[in-house]
Coordinates of C-alpha atoms and ligand atoms in Angstrom, one line a residue:
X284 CA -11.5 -7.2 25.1
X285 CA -10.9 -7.0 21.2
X286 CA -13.7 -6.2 19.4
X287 CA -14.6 -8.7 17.4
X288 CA -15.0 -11.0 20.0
X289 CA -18.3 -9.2 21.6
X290 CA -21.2 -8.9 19.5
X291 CA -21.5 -5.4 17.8
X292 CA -22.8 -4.6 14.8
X293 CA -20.1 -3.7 11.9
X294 CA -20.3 -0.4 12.1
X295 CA -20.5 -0.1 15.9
X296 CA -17.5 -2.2 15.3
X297 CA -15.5 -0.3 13.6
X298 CA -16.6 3.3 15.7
X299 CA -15.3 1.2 18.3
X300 CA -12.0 0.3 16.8
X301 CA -11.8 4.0 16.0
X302 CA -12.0 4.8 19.8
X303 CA -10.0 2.4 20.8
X304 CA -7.0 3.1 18.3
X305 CA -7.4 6.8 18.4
X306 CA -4.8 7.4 20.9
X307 CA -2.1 5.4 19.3
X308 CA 1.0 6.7 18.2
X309 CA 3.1 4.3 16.4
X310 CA 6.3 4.9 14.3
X311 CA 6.9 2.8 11.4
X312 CA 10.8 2.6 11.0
X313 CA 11.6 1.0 7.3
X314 CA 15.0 1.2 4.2
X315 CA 11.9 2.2 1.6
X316 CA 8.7 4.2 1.1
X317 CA 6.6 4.4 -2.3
X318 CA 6.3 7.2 -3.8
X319 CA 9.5 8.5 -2.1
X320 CA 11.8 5.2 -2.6
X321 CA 11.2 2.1 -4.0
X322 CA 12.9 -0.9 -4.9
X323 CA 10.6 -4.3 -3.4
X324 CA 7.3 -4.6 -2.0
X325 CA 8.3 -3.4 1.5
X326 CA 8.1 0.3 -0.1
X327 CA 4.3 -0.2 -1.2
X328 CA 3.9 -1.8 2.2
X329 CA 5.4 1.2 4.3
X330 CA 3.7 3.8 1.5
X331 CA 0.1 2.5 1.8
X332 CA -0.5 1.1 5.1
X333 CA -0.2 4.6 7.5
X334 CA -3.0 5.9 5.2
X335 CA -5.2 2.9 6.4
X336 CA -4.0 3.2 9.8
X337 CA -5.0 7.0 9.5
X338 CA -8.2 6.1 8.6
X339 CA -8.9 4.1 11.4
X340 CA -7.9 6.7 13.7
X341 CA -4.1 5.3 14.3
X342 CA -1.5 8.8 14.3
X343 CA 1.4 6.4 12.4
X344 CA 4.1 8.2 10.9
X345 CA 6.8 6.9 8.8
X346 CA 11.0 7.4 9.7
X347 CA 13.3 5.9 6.4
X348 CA 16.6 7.2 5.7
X349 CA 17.5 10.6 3.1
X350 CA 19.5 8.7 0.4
X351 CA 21.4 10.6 -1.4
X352 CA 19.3 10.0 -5.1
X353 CA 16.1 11.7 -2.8
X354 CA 18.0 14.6 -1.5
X355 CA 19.6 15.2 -4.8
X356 CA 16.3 15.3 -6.7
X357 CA 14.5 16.8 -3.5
X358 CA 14.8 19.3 -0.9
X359 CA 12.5 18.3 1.8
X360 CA 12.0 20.9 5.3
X361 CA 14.4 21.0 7.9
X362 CA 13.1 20.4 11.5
X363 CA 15.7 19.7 13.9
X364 CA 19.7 18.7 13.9
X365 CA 20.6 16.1 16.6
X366 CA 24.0 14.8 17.1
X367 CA 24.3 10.8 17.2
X368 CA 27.7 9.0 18.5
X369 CA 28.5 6.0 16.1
X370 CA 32.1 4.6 16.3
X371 CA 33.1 7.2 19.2
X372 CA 32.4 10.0 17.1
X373 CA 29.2 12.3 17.3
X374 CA 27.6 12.8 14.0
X375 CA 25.3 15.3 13.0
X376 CA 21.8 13.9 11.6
X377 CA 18.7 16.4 10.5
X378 CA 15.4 15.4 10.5
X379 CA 13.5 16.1 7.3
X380 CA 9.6 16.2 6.9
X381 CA 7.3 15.6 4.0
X382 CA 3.8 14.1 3.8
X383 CA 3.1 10.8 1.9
X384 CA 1.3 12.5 -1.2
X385 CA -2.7 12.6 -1.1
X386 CA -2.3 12.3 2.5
X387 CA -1.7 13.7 6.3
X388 CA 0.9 11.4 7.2
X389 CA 4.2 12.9 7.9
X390 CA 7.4 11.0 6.8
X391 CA 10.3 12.1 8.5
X392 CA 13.5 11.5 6.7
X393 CA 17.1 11.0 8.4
X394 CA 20.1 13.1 6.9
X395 CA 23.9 12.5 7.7
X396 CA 26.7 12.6 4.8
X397 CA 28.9 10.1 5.9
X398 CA 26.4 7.4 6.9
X399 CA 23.1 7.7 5.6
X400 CA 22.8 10.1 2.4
X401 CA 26.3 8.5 0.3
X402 CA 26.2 6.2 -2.6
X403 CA 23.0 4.7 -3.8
X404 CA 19.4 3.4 -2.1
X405 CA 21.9 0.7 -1.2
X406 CA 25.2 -0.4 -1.8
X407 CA 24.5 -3.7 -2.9
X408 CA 21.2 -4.5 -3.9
X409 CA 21.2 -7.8 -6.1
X410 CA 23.2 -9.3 -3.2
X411 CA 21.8 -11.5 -0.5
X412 CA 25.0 -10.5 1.9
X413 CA 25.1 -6.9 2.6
X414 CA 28.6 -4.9 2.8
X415 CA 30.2 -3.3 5.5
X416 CA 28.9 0.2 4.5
X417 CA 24.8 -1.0 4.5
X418 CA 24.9 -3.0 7.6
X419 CA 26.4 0.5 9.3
X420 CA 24.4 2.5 8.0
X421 CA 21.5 0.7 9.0
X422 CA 23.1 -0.2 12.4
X423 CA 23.6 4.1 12.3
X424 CA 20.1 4.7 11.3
X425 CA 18.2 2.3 14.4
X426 CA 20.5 4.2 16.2
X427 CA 19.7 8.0 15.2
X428 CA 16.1 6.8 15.1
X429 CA 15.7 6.0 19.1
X430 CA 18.0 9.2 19.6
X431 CA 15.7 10.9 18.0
X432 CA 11.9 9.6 18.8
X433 CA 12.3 7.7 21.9
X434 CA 11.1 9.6 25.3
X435 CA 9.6 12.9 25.6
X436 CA 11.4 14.5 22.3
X437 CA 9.3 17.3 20.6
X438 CA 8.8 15.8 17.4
X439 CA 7.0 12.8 17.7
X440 CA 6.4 10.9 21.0
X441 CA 5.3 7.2 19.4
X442 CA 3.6 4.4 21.4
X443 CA 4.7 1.8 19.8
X444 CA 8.1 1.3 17.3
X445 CA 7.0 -0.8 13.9
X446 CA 10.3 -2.0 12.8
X447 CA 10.9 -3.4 9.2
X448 CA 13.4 -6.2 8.2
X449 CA 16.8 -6.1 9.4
X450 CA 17.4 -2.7 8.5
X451 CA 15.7 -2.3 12.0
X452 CA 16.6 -5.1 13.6
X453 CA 18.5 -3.8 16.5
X454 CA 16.3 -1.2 17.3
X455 CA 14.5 -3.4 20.2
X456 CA 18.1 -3.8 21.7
X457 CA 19.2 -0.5 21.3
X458 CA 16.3 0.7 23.2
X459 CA 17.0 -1.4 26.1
X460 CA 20.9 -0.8 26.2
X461 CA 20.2 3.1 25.9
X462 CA 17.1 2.7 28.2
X463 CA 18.7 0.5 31.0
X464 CA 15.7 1.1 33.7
X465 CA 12.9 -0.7 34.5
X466 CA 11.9 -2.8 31.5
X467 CA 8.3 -2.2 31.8
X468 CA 8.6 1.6 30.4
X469 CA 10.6 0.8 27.7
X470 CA 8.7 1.6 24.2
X471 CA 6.6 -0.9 22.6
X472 CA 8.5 -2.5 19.6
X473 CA 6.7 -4.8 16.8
X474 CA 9.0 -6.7 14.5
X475 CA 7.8 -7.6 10.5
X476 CA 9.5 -9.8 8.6
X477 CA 9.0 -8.9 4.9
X478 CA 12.1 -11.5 4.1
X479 CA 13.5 -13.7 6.0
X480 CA 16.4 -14.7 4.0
X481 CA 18.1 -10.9 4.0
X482 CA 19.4 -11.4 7.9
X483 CA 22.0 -8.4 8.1
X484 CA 24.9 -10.5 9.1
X485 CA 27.1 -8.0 11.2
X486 CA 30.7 -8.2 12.8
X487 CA 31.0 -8.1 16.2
X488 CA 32.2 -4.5 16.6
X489 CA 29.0 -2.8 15.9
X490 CA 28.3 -3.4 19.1
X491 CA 31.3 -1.0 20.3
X492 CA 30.2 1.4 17.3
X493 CA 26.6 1.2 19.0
X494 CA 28.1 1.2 22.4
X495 CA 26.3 -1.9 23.1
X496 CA 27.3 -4.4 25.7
X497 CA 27.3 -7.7 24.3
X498 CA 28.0 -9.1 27.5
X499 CA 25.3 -7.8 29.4
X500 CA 22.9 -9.6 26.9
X501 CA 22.0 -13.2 26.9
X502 CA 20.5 -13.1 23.6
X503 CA 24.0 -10.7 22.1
X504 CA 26.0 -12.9 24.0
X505 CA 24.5 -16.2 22.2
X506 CA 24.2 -14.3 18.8
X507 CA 27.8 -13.4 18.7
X508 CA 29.1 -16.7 19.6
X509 CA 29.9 -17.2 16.1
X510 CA 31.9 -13.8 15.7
X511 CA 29.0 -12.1 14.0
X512 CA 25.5 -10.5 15.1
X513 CA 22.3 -11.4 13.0
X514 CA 20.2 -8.1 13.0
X515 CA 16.9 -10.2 11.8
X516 CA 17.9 -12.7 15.2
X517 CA 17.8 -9.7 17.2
X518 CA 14.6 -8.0 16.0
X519 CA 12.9 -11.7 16.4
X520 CA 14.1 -12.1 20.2
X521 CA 14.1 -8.6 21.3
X522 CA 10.8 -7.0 19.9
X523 CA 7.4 -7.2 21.8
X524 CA 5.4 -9.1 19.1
X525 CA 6.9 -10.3 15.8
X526 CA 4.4 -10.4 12.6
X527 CA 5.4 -11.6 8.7
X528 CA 3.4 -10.3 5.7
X529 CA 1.1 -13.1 5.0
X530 CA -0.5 -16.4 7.6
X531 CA 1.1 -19.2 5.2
X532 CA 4.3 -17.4 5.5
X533 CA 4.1 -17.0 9.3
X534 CA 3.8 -21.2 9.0
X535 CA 6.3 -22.1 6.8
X536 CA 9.4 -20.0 8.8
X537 CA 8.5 -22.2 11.7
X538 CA 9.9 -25.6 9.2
X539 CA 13.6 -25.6 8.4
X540 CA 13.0 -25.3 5.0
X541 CA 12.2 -21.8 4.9
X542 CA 13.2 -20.6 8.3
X543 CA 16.8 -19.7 7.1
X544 CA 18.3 -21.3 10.0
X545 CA 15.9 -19.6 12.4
X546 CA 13.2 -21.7 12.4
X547 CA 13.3 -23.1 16.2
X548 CA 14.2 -19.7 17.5
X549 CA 10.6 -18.6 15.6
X550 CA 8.9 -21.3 17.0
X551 CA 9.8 -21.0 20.3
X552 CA 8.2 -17.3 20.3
X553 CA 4.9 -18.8 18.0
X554 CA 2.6 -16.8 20.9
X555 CA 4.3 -13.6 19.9
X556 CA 4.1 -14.1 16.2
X557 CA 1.3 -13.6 13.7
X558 CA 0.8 -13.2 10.3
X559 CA -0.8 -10.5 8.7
X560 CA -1.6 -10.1 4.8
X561 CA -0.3 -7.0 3.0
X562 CA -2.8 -5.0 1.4
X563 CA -2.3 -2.9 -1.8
X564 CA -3.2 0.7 -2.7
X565 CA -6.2 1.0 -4.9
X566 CA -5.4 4.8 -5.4
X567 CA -2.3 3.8 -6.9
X568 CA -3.4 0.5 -8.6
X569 CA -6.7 1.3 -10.8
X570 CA -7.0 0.5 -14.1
X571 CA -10.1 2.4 -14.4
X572 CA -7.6 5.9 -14.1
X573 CA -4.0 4.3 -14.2
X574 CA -2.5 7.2 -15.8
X575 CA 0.2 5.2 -17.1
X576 CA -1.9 2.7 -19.5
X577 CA -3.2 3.3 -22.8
X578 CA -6.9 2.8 -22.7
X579 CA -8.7 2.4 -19.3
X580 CA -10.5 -0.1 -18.3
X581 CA -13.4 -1.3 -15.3
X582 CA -15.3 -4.9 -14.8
X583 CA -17.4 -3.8 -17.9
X584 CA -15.0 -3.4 -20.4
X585 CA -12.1 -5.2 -19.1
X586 CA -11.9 -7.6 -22.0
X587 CA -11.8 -4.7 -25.2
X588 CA -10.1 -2.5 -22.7
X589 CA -7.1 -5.4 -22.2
X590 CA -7.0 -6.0 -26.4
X591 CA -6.6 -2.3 -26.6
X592 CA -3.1 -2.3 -23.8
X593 CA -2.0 -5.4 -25.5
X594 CA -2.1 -4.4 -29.2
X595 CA -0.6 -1.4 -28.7
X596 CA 2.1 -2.7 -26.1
X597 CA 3.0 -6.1 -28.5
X598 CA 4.0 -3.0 -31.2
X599 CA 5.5 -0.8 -28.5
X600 CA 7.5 -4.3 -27.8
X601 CA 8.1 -5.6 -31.4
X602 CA 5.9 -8.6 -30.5
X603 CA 3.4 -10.1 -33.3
X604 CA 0.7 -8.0 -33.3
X605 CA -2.1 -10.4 -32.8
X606 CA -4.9 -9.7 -30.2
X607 CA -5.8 -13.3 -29.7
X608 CA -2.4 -14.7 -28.8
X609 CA -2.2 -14.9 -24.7
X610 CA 0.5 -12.5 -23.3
X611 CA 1.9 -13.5 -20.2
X612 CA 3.3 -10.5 -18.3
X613 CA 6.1 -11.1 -15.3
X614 CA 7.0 -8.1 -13.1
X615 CA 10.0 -9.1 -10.6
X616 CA 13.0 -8.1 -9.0
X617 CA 15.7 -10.3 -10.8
X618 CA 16.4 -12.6 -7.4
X619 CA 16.8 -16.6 -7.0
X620 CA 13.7 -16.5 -4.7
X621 CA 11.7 -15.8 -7.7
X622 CA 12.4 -19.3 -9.8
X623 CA 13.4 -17.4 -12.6
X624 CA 15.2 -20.5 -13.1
X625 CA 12.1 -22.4 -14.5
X626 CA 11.2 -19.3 -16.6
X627 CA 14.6 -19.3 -18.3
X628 CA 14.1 -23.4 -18.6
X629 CA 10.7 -23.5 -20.0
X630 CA 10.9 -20.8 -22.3
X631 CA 11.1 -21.9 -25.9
X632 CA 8.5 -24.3 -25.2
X633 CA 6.2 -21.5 -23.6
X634 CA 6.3 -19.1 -26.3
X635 CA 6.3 -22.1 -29.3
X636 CA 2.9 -23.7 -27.2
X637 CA 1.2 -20.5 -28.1
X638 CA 2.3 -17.9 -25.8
X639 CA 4.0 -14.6 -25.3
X640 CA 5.8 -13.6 -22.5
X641 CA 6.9 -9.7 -21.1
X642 CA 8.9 -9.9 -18.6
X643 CA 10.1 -6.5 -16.5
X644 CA 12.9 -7.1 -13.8
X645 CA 16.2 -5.8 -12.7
X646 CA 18.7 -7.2 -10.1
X647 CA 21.4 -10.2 -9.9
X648 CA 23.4 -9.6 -12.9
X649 CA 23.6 -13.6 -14.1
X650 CA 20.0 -13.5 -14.7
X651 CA 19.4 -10.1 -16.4
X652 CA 22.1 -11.8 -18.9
X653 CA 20.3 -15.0 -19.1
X654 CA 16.9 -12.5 -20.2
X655 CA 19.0 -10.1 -22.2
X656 CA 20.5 -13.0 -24.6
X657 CA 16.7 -14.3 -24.6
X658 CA 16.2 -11.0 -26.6
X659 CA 18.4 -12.4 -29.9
X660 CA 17.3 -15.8 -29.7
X661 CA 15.9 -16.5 -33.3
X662 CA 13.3 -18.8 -32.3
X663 CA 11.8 -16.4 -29.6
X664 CA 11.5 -13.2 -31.9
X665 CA 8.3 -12.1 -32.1
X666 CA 7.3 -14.1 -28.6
X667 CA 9.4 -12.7 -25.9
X668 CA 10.9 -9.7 -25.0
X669 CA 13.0 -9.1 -21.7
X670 CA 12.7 -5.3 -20.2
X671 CA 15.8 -5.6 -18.4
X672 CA 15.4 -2.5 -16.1
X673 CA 13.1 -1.0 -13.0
X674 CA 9.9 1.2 -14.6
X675 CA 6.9 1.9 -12.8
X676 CA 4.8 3.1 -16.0
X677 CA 6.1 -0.2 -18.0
X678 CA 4.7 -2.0 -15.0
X679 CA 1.6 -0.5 -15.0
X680 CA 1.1 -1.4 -19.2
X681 CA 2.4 -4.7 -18.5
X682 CA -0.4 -5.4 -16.1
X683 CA -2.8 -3.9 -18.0
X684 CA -1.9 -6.0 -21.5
X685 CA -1.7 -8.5 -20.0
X686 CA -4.0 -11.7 -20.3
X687 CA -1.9 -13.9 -17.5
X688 CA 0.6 -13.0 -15.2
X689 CA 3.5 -15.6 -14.0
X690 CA 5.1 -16.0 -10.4
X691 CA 6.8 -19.2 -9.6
X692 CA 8.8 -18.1 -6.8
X693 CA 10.9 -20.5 -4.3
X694 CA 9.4 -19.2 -1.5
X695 CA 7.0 -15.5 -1.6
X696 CA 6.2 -14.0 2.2
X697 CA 3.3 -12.1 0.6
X698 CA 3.8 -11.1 -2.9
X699 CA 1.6 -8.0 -4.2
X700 CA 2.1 -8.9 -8.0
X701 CA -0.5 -11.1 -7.9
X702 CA -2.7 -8.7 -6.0
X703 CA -2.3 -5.8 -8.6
X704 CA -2.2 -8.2 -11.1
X705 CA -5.8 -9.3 -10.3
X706 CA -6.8 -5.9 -9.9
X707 CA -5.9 -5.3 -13.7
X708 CA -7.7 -8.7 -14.4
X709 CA -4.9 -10.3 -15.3
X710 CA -5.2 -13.7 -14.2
X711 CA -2.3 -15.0 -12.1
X712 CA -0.2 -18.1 -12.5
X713 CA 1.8 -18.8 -8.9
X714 CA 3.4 -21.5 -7.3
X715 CA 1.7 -21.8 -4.5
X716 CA 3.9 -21.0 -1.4
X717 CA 3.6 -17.7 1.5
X718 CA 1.1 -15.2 0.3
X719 CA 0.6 -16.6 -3.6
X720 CA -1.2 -19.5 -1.7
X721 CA -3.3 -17.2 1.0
X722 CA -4.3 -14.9 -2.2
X723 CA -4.9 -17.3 -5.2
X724 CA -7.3 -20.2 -5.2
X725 CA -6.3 -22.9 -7.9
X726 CA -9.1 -22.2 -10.9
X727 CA -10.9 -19.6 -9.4
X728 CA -8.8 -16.6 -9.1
X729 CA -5.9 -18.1 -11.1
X730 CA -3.5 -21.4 -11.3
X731 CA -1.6 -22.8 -8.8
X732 CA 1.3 -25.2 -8.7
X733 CA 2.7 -26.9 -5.7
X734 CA 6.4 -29.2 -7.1
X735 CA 9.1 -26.3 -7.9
X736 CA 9.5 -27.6 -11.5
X737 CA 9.5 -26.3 -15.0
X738 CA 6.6 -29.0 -16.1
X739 CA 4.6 -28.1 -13.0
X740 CA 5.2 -24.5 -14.5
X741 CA 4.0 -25.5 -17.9
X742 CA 1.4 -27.7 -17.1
X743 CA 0.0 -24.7 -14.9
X744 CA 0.0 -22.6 -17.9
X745 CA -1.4 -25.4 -20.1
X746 CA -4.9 -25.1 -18.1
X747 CA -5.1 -21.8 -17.9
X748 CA -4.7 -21.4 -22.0
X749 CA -7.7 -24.0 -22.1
X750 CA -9.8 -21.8 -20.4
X751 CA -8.6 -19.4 -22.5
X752 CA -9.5 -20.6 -25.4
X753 CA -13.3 -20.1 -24.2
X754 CA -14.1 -16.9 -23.8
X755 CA -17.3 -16.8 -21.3
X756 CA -15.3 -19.3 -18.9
X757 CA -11.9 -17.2 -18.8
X758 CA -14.3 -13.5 -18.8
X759 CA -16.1 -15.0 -15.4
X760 CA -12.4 -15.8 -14.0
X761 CA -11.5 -12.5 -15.0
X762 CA -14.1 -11.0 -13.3
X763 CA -13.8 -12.9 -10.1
X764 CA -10.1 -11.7 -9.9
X765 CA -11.2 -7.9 -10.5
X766 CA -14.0 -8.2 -7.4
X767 CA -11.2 -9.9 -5.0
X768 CA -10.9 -7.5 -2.1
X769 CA -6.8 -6.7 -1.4
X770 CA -7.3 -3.3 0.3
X771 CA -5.6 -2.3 3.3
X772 CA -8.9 -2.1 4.8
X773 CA -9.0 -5.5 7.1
X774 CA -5.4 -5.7 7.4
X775 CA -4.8 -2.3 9.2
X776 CA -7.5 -3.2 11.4
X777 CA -5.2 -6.7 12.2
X778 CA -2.3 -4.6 12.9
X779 CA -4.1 -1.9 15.0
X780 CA -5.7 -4.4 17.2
X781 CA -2.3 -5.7 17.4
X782 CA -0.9 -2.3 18.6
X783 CA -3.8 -2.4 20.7
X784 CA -2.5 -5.5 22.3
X785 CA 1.4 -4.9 22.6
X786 CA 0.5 -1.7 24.7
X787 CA -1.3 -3.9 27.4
X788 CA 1.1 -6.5 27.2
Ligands
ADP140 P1 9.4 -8.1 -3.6 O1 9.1 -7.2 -2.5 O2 10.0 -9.4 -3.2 O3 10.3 -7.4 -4.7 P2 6.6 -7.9 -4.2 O4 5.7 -8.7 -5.1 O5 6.2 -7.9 -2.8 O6 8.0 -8.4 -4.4 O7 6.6 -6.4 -4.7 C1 7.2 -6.0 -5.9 C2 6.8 -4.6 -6.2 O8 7.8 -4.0 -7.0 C3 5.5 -4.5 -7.1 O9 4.9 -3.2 -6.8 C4 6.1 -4.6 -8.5 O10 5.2 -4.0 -9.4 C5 7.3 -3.8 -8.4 N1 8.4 -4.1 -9.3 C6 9.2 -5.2 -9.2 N2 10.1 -5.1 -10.2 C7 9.9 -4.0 -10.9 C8 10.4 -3.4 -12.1 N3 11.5 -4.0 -12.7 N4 9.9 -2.3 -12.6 C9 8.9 -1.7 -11.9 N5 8.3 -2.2 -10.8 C10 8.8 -3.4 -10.3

């Protein structure tokens, strides 16, 4: 019986959870891992939750791959060497062990030159299609990871396997193919979806590199009809239970206008799937001792504490010094989902209504020219500057100078800009789709639109500059954003009473 269905109070509530999850083991299995490597959300994700999980009891541990930019800059212990066969050959992989900083949990990290630890974090990253070289590497990595941690091995014997995105799609499959007994003893495998659009498109032949049967599969057999293997297809209809970052989300990939072709296949496995809101680290995101910002801040003096970050980054910037002119901040990767597109549009008519606009982001090389030229436009000097690059400390003064914080994405499956952003009191400006509609209410915690459009966009802004303009409205906003509760807290207890449940399954 889950908890919260018997009557208990709280705190016997939570001892309980505590008893109940304190024999887990579960493995999270993911491409990133903040502090360690980060590129998207996913790396918060996988670099906070295990320290909520922890807390609760849960012994969750973290597996990602030993790029080549990690081992270069560090030189993390050697535990074991195991020999993996990928393409006929055996390779040699080491596991590596560190502990996510502040922390007890161990991430292990996967080590073998001609797969895993060449070239960059990835090969490709502004591209939606991955290359030959990412899709085996991945395909390499699921595979070294159930070498490595599946069955009675002495380094970490999980419960459960919490796979992330297509990187670890396969994983559920190769378990079974390597594992061919009775199905009931095979490992317990969870599924999240932090994107659905990134798929993993494969040719056939990994299977032979994998030594995986295609054939003996109804669900390979199906998926390669059409000469290629989706790894995201395989994580949905092989693992135990599927989860995506936020409820909305879980919704709207069930519709065939963001399922990404896999809509029906979702839907038809809506019993195994649940949506569970990402979280964000409040050790990491505090204005009140952000080391990175240049006066610090709490609910008391968030207002003299933002004039101070914003002064002194508008000079930093070579924007017009002037405390009373709104600053919208936008922190993004540089990617179609995030409707850059009605940024770039709406503009000039933005920054000459009053505003101006910071935006940090790196990624698909059209649109980093589109913000780059934005930089010499004579009628923007002064009002907008483009940071066309990936830095955690300009991040961390862009949410603090912030006054409002723009995110008009296509489609968001959680989002934690608008989290952090809240946290900093800067008050956020989404379209309201995935996780910017579970986590911002239209004029209480920020503004909402629903029509992808630049004058939905503008309009949006519009009303928040209104209550701008009066200072005792836009402070209580403020305030209400600062007091919204993101922690991991409620959301690891979701996702333990979900391990909970895929083990009696
Ligand atoms: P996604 O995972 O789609 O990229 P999220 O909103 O879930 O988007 O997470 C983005 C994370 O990456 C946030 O922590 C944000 O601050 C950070 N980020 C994005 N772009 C940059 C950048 N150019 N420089 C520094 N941090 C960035």
């Amino acid at each position: 019986m889950d908890a919260s269905t018997i009557n208990l109070p709280t705190a016997c509530k939570n001892n309980y959870l505590y008893i109940q999850s304190s024999n887990m083991k579960v493995l999270l299995i993911a491409s990133e891992c903040a502090p360690l490597v980060k590129v998207g959300g996913i790396a918060d994700v996988i670099g906070s939750l295990p320290l909520a999980l922890e807390s609760i009891g849960v012994d969750a541990r973290i597996v990602i791959p030993y790029y080549k930019p990690l081992l270069d800059a560090v030189n993390f212990k050697l535990i074991k060497t195991f020999l993996v066969n990928f393409a006929g050959i055996d390779e040699n992989v080491s596991v590596h062990e560190t502990k996510l900083s502040n922390s007890n949990v161990t991430v292990y990290l996967l080590k073998n030159d001609k797969y895993i630890s060449n070239g960059g974090i990835y090969f490709s990253p502004q591209h939606m299609a991955s290359p030959d070289e990412e899709l085996d590497r991945f395909a390499f990595f699921s595979k070294a990871v159930c070498r490595i941690f599946s069955y009675n091995n002495d380094i970490f014997n999980a419960d459960i396997f919490h796979c992330n995105d297509w990187h670890t799609g396969l994983i559920p499959q190769l378990l079974q193919s390597m594992h061919n007994y009775n199905k009931s003893q095979i490992l317990k495998t969870i599924f999240t979806i932090h994107n659905l659009a990134y798929q993993g498109f494969t040719k056939t032949d990994i299977a032979q590199k994998l030594d995986i049967n295609i054939n003996s599969d109804q669900s390979l057999k199906w998926d390669a009809t059409d000469d290629n293997l989706d790894m995201v297809l395989q994580g949905i209809v092989g693992a135990d239970y599927i989860t995506t970052v936020s409820e909305k989300y879980a919704e709207e990939i069930q519709t065939s206008e963001f399922g990404e072709g896999l809509h029906e296949i979702l839907e038809s496995r809506k019993n195994r799937l649940k949506g569970i809101l990402n979280g964000i680290s409040y050790e990491v995101f505090d204005p009140s001792k952000d080391p990175y910002i240049k006066a610090n801040y709490t609910h008391g003096d968030v207002i003299s504490g933002k004039q101070k970050n914003k002064l002194s980054l508008q000079k930093e910037l070579g924007l017009t010094i002037n405390q009373n002119t709104p600053l919208i901040g936008i922190i993004t990767r540089l990617a179609s989902q995030k409707g850059l597109n009605l940024v770039s549009d709406s503009l000039e008519n933005i920054c000459e209504s009053g505003h101006q606009v910071v935006l940090l982001g790196n990624g698909d090389p059209l649109l980093e020219e589109i913000f780059k030229q934005a930089n010499y436009k004579p009628s923007l000097k002064g009002k907008f500057k483009g940071l066309i690059q990936f830095s955690e400390k300009m991040a961390r003064k862009i949410y603090a100078s912030s006054d409002m914080f723009l995110i008009p994405s296509k489609y968001e499956p959680c989002g934690l800009t608008q989290m952090i952003a809240m946290k900093y009191g800067t008050v956020p400006i989404v379209r309201a789709t995935g996780g910017l509609f579970d986590t911002v209410s239209d004029k209480e915690t920020g503004f909402s639109f629903i029509e992808f459009s630049s004058n939905a966009l503008l309009n949006s802004i519009m009303r928040a500059s209104e209550l701008y303009k009066n200072k005792g409205n836009w402070n209580k906003m403020v305030q209400k954003c600062m007091s919204q509760d993101f922690s991991w807290t409620q959301s690891a207890k979701k996702y333990a009473s979900l391990y909970q449940k895929v083990l009696n399954l």
